[in-house]
Protein backbone atom coordinates (compact mmCIF):
# COMPACT_ATOMS: atom_id res chain seq x y z
CA UNK A 1 0.00 0.00 0.00
CA UNK A 2 1.26 3.46 -0.84
CA UNK A 3 2.51 5.30 2.18
CA UNK A 4 3.22 8.98 1.79
CA UNK A 5 4.82 10.80 4.68
CA UNK A 6 4.45 14.56 4.76
CA UNK A 7 7.08 16.42 6.77
CA UNK A 8 5.90 19.78 8.03
CA UNK A 9 9.16 21.66 8.47
CA UNK A 10 8.17 24.91 10.18
CA UNK A 11 8.39 25.46 13.94
CA UNK A 12 6.18 28.55 13.78
CA UNK A 13 2.94 28.52 15.77
CA UNK A 14 1.04 30.21 12.93
CA UNK A 15 2.82 28.37 10.15
CA UNK A 16 1.66 28.82 6.56
CA UNK A 17 3.71 25.80 5.59
CA UNK A 18 1.44 23.81 7.92
CA UNK A 19 -1.59 25.19 6.04
CA UNK A 20 -0.02 24.09 2.75
CA UNK A 21 0.64 20.63 4.16
CA UNK A 22 -2.94 20.38 5.41
CA UNK A 23 -4.31 21.36 1.99
CA UNK A 24 -2.11 18.74 0.37
CA UNK A 25 -3.36 16.14 2.85
CA UNK A 26 -6.91 16.90 1.75
CA UNK A 27 -5.91 16.53 -1.90
CA UNK A 28 -4.30 13.15 -1.12
CA UNK A 29 -7.48 12.07 0.67
CA UNK A 30 -9.61 12.95 -2.35
CA UNK A 31 -7.41 10.56 -4.38
CA UNK A 32 -7.51 7.91 -1.62
CA UNK A 33 -3.73 8.01 -1.22
CA UNK A 34 -2.65 6.79 2.19
CA UNK A 35 -0.67 9.45 4.01
CA UNK A 36 0.52 10.69 7.38
CA UNK A 37 2.00 13.97 8.59
CA UNK A 38 5.08 14.37 10.72
CA UNK A 39 5.01 17.90 12.09
CA UNK A 40 8.39 19.07 13.39
CA UNK A 41 6.57 21.17 16.00
CA UNK A 42 5.43 17.94 17.66
CA UNK A 43 8.94 16.55 18.06
CA UNK A 44 11.55 17.01 20.71
CA UNK A 45 13.93 18.02 17.95
CA UNK A 46 17.62 17.57 18.65
CA UNK A 47 20.57 19.13 16.87
CA UNK A 48 22.55 16.91 14.56
CA UNK A 49 26.09 16.50 15.85
CA UNK A 50 27.17 13.40 13.97
CA UNK A 51 26.37 10.83 16.67
CA UNK A 52 24.80 7.52 15.66
CA UNK A 53 21.02 7.29 15.35
CA UNK A 54 20.60 5.19 18.49
CA UNK A 55 22.07 8.00 20.57
CA UNK A 56 19.32 10.44 19.60
CA UNK A 57 16.12 10.64 21.64
CA UNK A 58 13.01 8.54 21.09
CA UNK A 59 11.28 11.21 18.96
CA UNK A 60 14.16 11.35 16.51
CA UNK A 61 14.39 7.56 16.32
CA UNK A 62 10.63 7.22 15.80
CA UNK A 63 10.75 9.88 13.11
CA UNK A 64 13.53 7.96 11.37
CA UNK A 65 11.40 4.78 11.50
CA UNK A 66 8.42 6.56 9.96
CA UNK A 67 10.60 7.83 7.13
CA UNK A 68 12.07 4.39 6.66
CA UNK A 69 8.61 2.84 6.30
CA UNK A 70 7.30 5.45 3.86
CA UNK A 71 7.52 5.02 0.10
CA UNK A 72 7.38 8.71 -0.71
CA UNK A 73 7.67 12.07 1.02
CA UNK A 74 6.22 15.50 0.72
CA UNK A 75 8.37 18.16 2.35
CA UNK A 76 6.74 21.32 3.65
CA UNK A 77 9.67 23.70 3.46
CA UNK A 78 9.71 27.23 4.90
CA UNK A 79 12.21 29.50 3.13
CA UNK A 80 14.77 31.08 5.42
CA UNK A 81 17.55 33.23 3.89
CA UNK A 82 16.77 31.95 0.39
CA UNK A 83 17.24 28.33 1.43
CA UNK A 84 15.90 25.44 3.51
CA UNK A 85 15.06 26.57 7.06
CA UNK A 86 17.63 25.51 9.66
CA UNK A 87 15.32 23.18 11.63
CA UNK A 88 14.27 21.28 8.50
CA UNK A 89 17.85 20.99 7.27
CA UNK A 90 18.88 19.72 10.72
CA UNK A 91 16.06 17.15 10.65
CA UNK A 92 17.23 15.94 7.23
CA UNK A 93 20.83 15.75 8.48
CA UNK A 94 19.69 13.22 11.10
CA UNK A 95 17.22 11.24 8.98
CA UNK A 96 18.57 11.30 5.41
CA UNK A 97 19.59 7.64 5.65
CA UNK A 98 15.91 6.66 5.76
CA UNK A 99 15.11 8.42 2.49
CA UNK A 100 17.41 6.63 0.12
CA UNK A 101 16.21 6.02 -3.45
CA UNK A 102 12.66 7.18 -2.75
CA UNK A 103 10.67 10.00 -4.28
CA UNK A 104 9.59 13.33 -2.83
CA UNK A 105 7.49 16.36 -3.58
CA UNK A 106 8.25 19.84 -2.30
CA UNK A 107 5.85 22.42 -0.88
CA UNK A 108 7.94 25.55 -0.65
CA UNK A 109 6.56 28.44 1.38
CA UNK A 110 8.15 31.89 1.53
CA UNK A 111 7.32 35.45 2.47
CA UNK A 112 7.88 36.94 -0.95
CA UNK A 113 7.36 35.68 -4.46
CA UNK A 114 11.01 35.80 -5.52
CA UNK A 115 12.49 33.00 -3.44
CA UNK A 116 11.26 30.20 -5.66
CA UNK A 117 14.73 28.86 -6.35
CA UNK A 118 15.17 28.07 -2.65
CA UNK A 119 13.33 24.82 -3.39
CA UNK A 120 16.24 23.83 -5.64
CA UNK A 121 18.44 23.78 -2.54
CA UNK A 122 16.22 21.11 -1.03
CA UNK A 123 16.11 19.15 -4.31
CA UNK A 124 19.89 19.20 -4.41
CA UNK A 125 20.29 18.03 -0.81
CA UNK A 126 17.82 15.18 -1.29
CA UNK A 127 19.31 14.09 -4.60
CA UNK A 128 22.97 14.26 -3.65
CA UNK A 129 22.70 12.87 -0.14
CA UNK A 130 19.94 10.26 -0.55
CA UNK A 131 19.37 9.77 -4.28
CA UNK A 132 15.83 11.02 -3.80
CA UNK A 133 14.03 11.89 -7.03
CA UNK A 134 12.02 15.07 -6.66
CA UNK A 135 8.75 14.89 -8.55
CA UNK A 136 7.21 17.87 -10.33
CA UNK A 137 5.67 20.30 -10.10
CA UNK A 138 7.10 21.88 -7.00
CA UNK A 139 4.46 23.92 -5.17
CA UNK A 140 5.41 27.47 -4.19
CA UNK A 141 3.44 29.88 -2.04
CA UNK A 142 4.06 33.29 -0.49
CA UNK A 143 2.19 35.66 1.86
CA UNK A 144 -0.06 36.93 -0.95
CA UNK A 145 -1.53 33.44 -1.45
CA UNK A 146 -3.17 33.40 2.00
CA UNK A 147 -5.93 35.28 3.73
CA UNK A 148 -7.25 34.99 7.28
CA UNK A 149 -9.11 31.82 6.32
CA UNK A 150 -6.08 30.06 4.92
CA UNK A 151 -4.81 29.26 1.46
CA UNK A 152 -6.91 31.15 -1.07
CA UNK A 153 -4.77 31.01 -4.25
CA UNK A 154 -6.38 28.84 -6.93
CA UNK A 155 -3.02 28.71 -8.71
CA UNK A 156 -1.33 27.13 -5.68
CA UNK A 157 -4.25 24.73 -5.19
CA UNK A 158 -3.97 23.69 -8.80
CA UNK A 159 -0.21 23.03 -8.39
CA UNK A 160 -0.98 20.86 -5.36
CA UNK A 161 -3.47 18.86 -7.45
CA UNK A 162 -0.84 18.43 -10.19
CA UNK A 163 1.76 17.22 -7.71
CA UNK A 164 -0.71 14.74 -6.23
CA UNK A 165 -1.50 13.46 -9.77
CA UNK A 166 2.20 12.84 -10.36
CA UNK A 167 2.37 10.85 -7.12
CA UNK A 168 -0.74 8.89 -8.02
CA UNK A 169 0.72 7.98 -11.42
CA UNK A 170 3.89 6.84 -9.72
CA UNK A 171 2.00 4.50 -7.40
CA UNK A 172 -0.16 3.15 -10.22
CA UNK A 173 2.84 2.21 -12.37
C1 LIG B 1 14.90 33.88 9.49
C2 LIG B 1 13.93 34.08 8.34
C3 LIG B 1 14.42 34.17 7.05
C4 LIG B 1 13.54 34.35 5.99
N1 LIG B 1 14.04 34.42 4.72
C5 LIG B 1 13.21 34.57 3.68
C6 LIG B 1 13.72 34.63 2.34
O1 LIG B 1 14.90 34.52 2.07
N2 LIG B 1 12.82 34.80 1.32
C7 LIG B 1 11.48 34.94 1.55
O2 LIG B 1 10.72 35.11 0.59
N3 LIG B 1 10.97 34.86 2.81
C8 LIG B 1 11.80 34.67 3.87
N4 LIG B 1 11.29 34.59 5.15
C9 LIG B 1 9.84 34.61 5.34
C10 LIG B 1 9.30 33.17 5.56
O3 LIG B 1 9.62 32.34 4.44
C11 LIG B 1 7.80 33.21 5.76
O4 LIG B 1 7.53 33.90 6.97
C12 LIG B 1 7.14 31.85 5.75
O5 LIG B 1 5.75 32.02 5.95
C13 LIG B 1 7.73 30.95 6.82
O6 LIG B 1 7.00 29.72 6.85
P1 LIG B 1 6.01 29.39 8.07
O7 LIG B 1 4.91 30.42 8.05
O8 LIG B 1 5.50 28.04 7.77
O9 LIG B 1 6.81 29.44 9.32
C14 LIG B 1 12.14 34.42 6.22
C15 LIG B 1 11.66 34.32 7.53
C16 LIG B 1 12.53 34.15 8.59
C17 LIG B 1 11.98 34.04 9.99
Tab-separated table of C-alpha atoms and ligand atoms in Angstrom:
chain	number	residue	atom	x	y	z
A	1	UNK	CA	0.000	0.000	0.000
A	2	UNK	CA	1.261	3.462	-0.845
A	3	UNK	CA	2.509	5.301	2.184
A	4	UNK	CA	3.220	8.984	1.787
A	5	UNK	CA	4.817	10.796	4.677
A	6	UNK	CA	4.449	14.562	4.764
A	7	UNK	CA	7.081	16.420	6.769
A	8	UNK	CA	5.898	19.783	8.030
A	9	UNK	CA	9.159	21.663	8.473
A	10	UNK	CA	8.171	24.913	10.181
A	11	UNK	CA	8.386	25.463	13.940
A	12	UNK	CA	6.183	28.552	13.776
A	13	UNK	CA	2.944	28.516	15.773
A	14	UNK	CA	1.039	30.211	12.928
A	15	UNK	CA	2.820	28.374	10.153
A	16	UNK	CA	1.656	28.824	6.562
A	17	UNK	CA	3.709	25.796	5.590
A	18	UNK	CA	1.443	23.809	7.917
A	19	UNK	CA	-1.586	25.187	6.041
A	20	UNK	CA	-0.023	24.093	2.746
A	21	UNK	CA	0.644	20.626	4.156
A	22	UNK	CA	-2.944	20.383	5.409
A	23	UNK	CA	-4.314	21.362	1.990
A	24	UNK	CA	-2.112	18.736	0.368
A	25	UNK	CA	-3.364	16.136	2.847
A	26	UNK	CA	-6.905	16.900	1.751
A	27	UNK	CA	-5.908	16.531	-1.904
A	28	UNK	CA	-4.302	13.152	-1.116
A	29	UNK	CA	-7.484	12.066	0.671
A	30	UNK	CA	-9.606	12.948	-2.350
A	31	UNK	CA	-7.409	10.556	-4.377
A	32	UNK	CA	-7.505	7.909	-1.622
A	33	UNK	CA	-3.730	8.013	-1.224
A	34	UNK	CA	-2.647	6.791	2.188
A	35	UNK	CA	-0.671	9.446	4.014
A	36	UNK	CA	0.516	10.692	7.377
A	37	UNK	CA	1.995	13.969	8.587
A	38	UNK	CA	5.085	14.368	10.717
A	39	UNK	CA	5.014	17.899	12.092
A	40	UNK	CA	8.390	19.067	13.392
A	41	UNK	CA	6.571	21.174	15.996
A	42	UNK	CA	5.431	17.938	17.656
A	43	UNK	CA	8.940	16.549	18.060
A	44	UNK	CA	11.554	17.005	20.711
A	45	UNK	CA	13.927	18.016	17.953
A	46	UNK	CA	17.623	17.574	18.647
A	47	UNK	CA	20.574	19.125	16.871
A	48	UNK	CA	22.548	16.905	14.558
A	49	UNK	CA	26.088	16.495	15.846
A	50	UNK	CA	27.170	13.403	13.974
A	51	UNK	CA	26.372	10.832	16.673
A	52	UNK	CA	24.802	7.523	15.656
A	53	UNK	CA	21.015	7.290	15.350
A	54	UNK	CA	20.599	5.193	18.490
A	55	UNK	CA	22.073	8.001	20.571
A	56	UNK	CA	19.322	10.438	19.604
A	57	UNK	CA	16.123	10.642	21.639
A	58	UNK	CA	13.007	8.537	21.091
A	59	UNK	CA	11.279	11.208	18.961
A	60	UNK	CA	14.156	11.349	16.510
A	61	UNK	CA	14.394	7.563	16.317
A	62	UNK	CA	10.628	7.218	15.797
A	63	UNK	CA	10.753	9.884	13.110
A	64	UNK	CA	13.535	7.961	11.372
A	65	UNK	CA	11.401	4.784	11.499
A	66	UNK	CA	8.420	6.562	9.957
A	67	UNK	CA	10.601	7.829	7.126
A	68	UNK	CA	12.074	4.388	6.657
A	69	UNK	CA	8.608	2.836	6.299
A	70	UNK	CA	7.302	5.449	3.855
A	71	UNK	CA	7.518	5.020	0.097
A	72	UNK	CA	7.382	8.712	-0.713
A	73	UNK	CA	7.665	12.068	1.022
A	74	UNK	CA	6.223	15.503	0.719
A	75	UNK	CA	8.373	18.156	2.346
A	76	UNK	CA	6.744	21.320	3.647
A	77	UNK	CA	9.669	23.705	3.455
A	78	UNK	CA	9.713	27.227	4.900
A	79	UNK	CA	12.208	29.505	3.130
A	80	UNK	CA	14.774	31.079	5.425
A	81	UNK	CA	17.551	33.226	3.892
A	82	UNK	CA	16.765	31.945	0.390
A	83	UNK	CA	17.240	28.334	1.429
A	84	UNK	CA	15.902	25.439	3.506
A	85	UNK	CA	15.056	26.569	7.064
A	86	UNK	CA	17.626	25.510	9.665
A	87	UNK	CA	15.316	23.183	11.634
A	88	UNK	CA	14.272	21.277	8.504
A	89	UNK	CA	17.853	20.987	7.275
A	90	UNK	CA	18.877	19.719	10.718
A	91	UNK	CA	16.062	17.149	10.651
A	92	UNK	CA	17.227	15.937	7.229
A	93	UNK	CA	20.830	15.748	8.480
A	94	UNK	CA	19.695	13.218	11.098
A	95	UNK	CA	17.221	11.244	8.983
A	96	UNK	CA	18.566	11.302	5.411
A	97	UNK	CA	19.589	7.645	5.654
A	98	UNK	CA	15.909	6.659	5.762
A	99	UNK	CA	15.110	8.419	2.491
A	100	UNK	CA	17.408	6.625	0.115
A	101	UNK	CA	16.212	6.020	-3.452
A	102	UNK	CA	12.664	7.184	-2.753
A	103	UNK	CA	10.673	9.997	-4.278
A	104	UNK	CA	9.588	13.330	-2.829
A	105	UNK	CA	7.488	16.357	-3.582
A	106	UNK	CA	8.252	19.835	-2.299
A	107	UNK	CA	5.850	22.416	-0.884
A	108	UNK	CA	7.943	25.552	-0.654
A	109	UNK	CA	6.562	28.439	1.385
A	110	UNK	CA	8.151	31.886	1.527
A	111	UNK	CA	7.316	35.448	2.475
A	112	UNK	CA	7.883	36.942	-0.954
A	113	UNK	CA	7.365	35.680	-4.455
A	114	UNK	CA	11.007	35.797	-5.522
A	115	UNK	CA	12.489	33.001	-3.443
A	116	UNK	CA	11.258	30.195	-5.660
A	117	UNK	CA	14.735	28.859	-6.347
A	118	UNK	CA	15.172	28.073	-2.653
A	119	UNK	CA	13.328	24.824	-3.386
A	120	UNK	CA	16.235	23.832	-5.641
A	121	UNK	CA	18.438	23.781	-2.545
A	122	UNK	CA	16.219	21.110	-1.028
A	123	UNK	CA	16.111	19.148	-4.311
A	124	UNK	CA	19.893	19.195	-4.406
A	125	UNK	CA	20.289	18.031	-0.808
A	126	UNK	CA	17.817	15.177	-1.291
A	127	UNK	CA	19.314	14.087	-4.604
A	128	UNK	CA	22.973	14.263	-3.652
A	129	UNK	CA	22.704	12.870	-0.143
A	130	UNK	CA	19.943	10.265	-0.546
A	131	UNK	CA	19.375	9.769	-4.276
A	132	UNK	CA	15.825	11.016	-3.799
A	133	UNK	CA	14.030	11.889	-7.027
A	134	UNK	CA	12.025	15.070	-6.665
A	135	UNK	CA	8.752	14.886	-8.550
A	136	UNK	CA	7.213	17.866	-10.328
A	137	UNK	CA	5.665	20.300	-10.096
A	138	UNK	CA	7.103	21.883	-7.003
A	139	UNK	CA	4.465	23.921	-5.167
A	140	UNK	CA	5.414	27.470	-4.188
A	141	UNK	CA	3.442	29.878	-2.039
A	142	UNK	CA	4.063	33.289	-0.489
A	143	UNK	CA	2.191	35.663	1.859
A	144	UNK	CA	-0.059	36.926	-0.946
A	145	UNK	CA	-1.529	33.437	-1.445
A	146	UNK	CA	-3.170	33.397	2.004
A	147	UNK	CA	-5.928	35.284	3.728
A	148	UNK	CA	-7.251	34.985	7.282
A	149	UNK	CA	-9.106	31.821	6.323
A	150	UNK	CA	-6.075	30.060	4.925
A	151	UNK	CA	-4.805	29.261	1.456
A	152	UNK	CA	-6.910	31.146	-1.074
A	153	UNK	CA	-4.771	31.006	-4.246
A	154	UNK	CA	-6.376	28.839	-6.935
A	155	UNK	CA	-3.020	28.710	-8.711
A	156	UNK	CA	-1.328	27.135	-5.683
A	157	UNK	CA	-4.246	24.729	-5.185
A	158	UNK	CA	-3.966	23.687	-8.804
A	159	UNK	CA	-0.215	23.028	-8.388
A	160	UNK	CA	-0.984	20.859	-5.362
A	161	UNK	CA	-3.466	18.861	-7.452
A	162	UNK	CA	-0.839	18.434	-10.192
A	163	UNK	CA	1.756	17.219	-7.715
A	164	UNK	CA	-0.709	14.739	-6.232
A	165	UNK	CA	-1.498	13.460	-9.769
A	166	UNK	CA	2.199	12.838	-10.356
A	167	UNK	CA	2.367	10.853	-7.115
A	168	UNK	CA	-0.743	8.887	-8.021
A	169	UNK	CA	0.724	7.983	-11.420
A	170	UNK	CA	3.894	6.838	-9.724
A	171	UNK	CA	2.003	4.504	-7.396
A	172	UNK	CA	-0.158	3.154	-10.221
A	173	UNK	CA	2.840	2.215	-12.369
B	1	LIG	C1	14.901	33.884	9.487
B	1	LIG	C2	13.931	34.077	8.342
B	1	LIG	C3	14.420	34.173	7.055
B	1	LIG	C4	13.543	34.353	5.990
B	1	LIG	N1	14.044	34.422	4.718
B	1	LIG	C5	13.205	34.574	3.682
B	1	LIG	C6	13.715	34.631	2.337
B	1	LIG	O1	14.901	34.515	2.068
B	1	LIG	N2	12.818	34.800	1.322
B	1	LIG	C7	11.479	34.944	1.549
B	1	LIG	O2	10.716	35.107	0.592
B	1	LIG	N3	10.972	34.856	2.806
B	1	LIG	C8	11.797	34.665	3.867
B	1	LIG	N4	11.295	34.592	5.149
B	1	LIG	C9	9.835	34.606	5.345
B	1	LIG	C10	9.302	33.172	5.555
B	1	LIG	O3	9.618	32.344	4.443
B	1	LIG	C11	7.801	33.210	5.759
B	1	LIG	O4	7.526	33.898	6.971
B	1	LIG	C12	7.140	31.850	5.747
B	1	LIG	O5	5.746	32.022	5.951
B	1	LIG	C13	7.730	30.949	6.821
B	1	LIG	O6	7.001	29.721	6.853
B	1	LIG	P1	6.007	29.391	8.072
B	1	LIG	O7	4.907	30.425	8.047
B	1	LIG	O8	5.504	28.037	7.774
B	1	LIG	O9	6.814	29.438	9.322
B	1	LIG	C14	12.144	34.423	6.220
B	1	LIG	C15	11.661	34.321	7.534
B	1	LIG	C16	12.528	34.151	8.586
B	1	LIG	C17	11.984	34.038	9.994
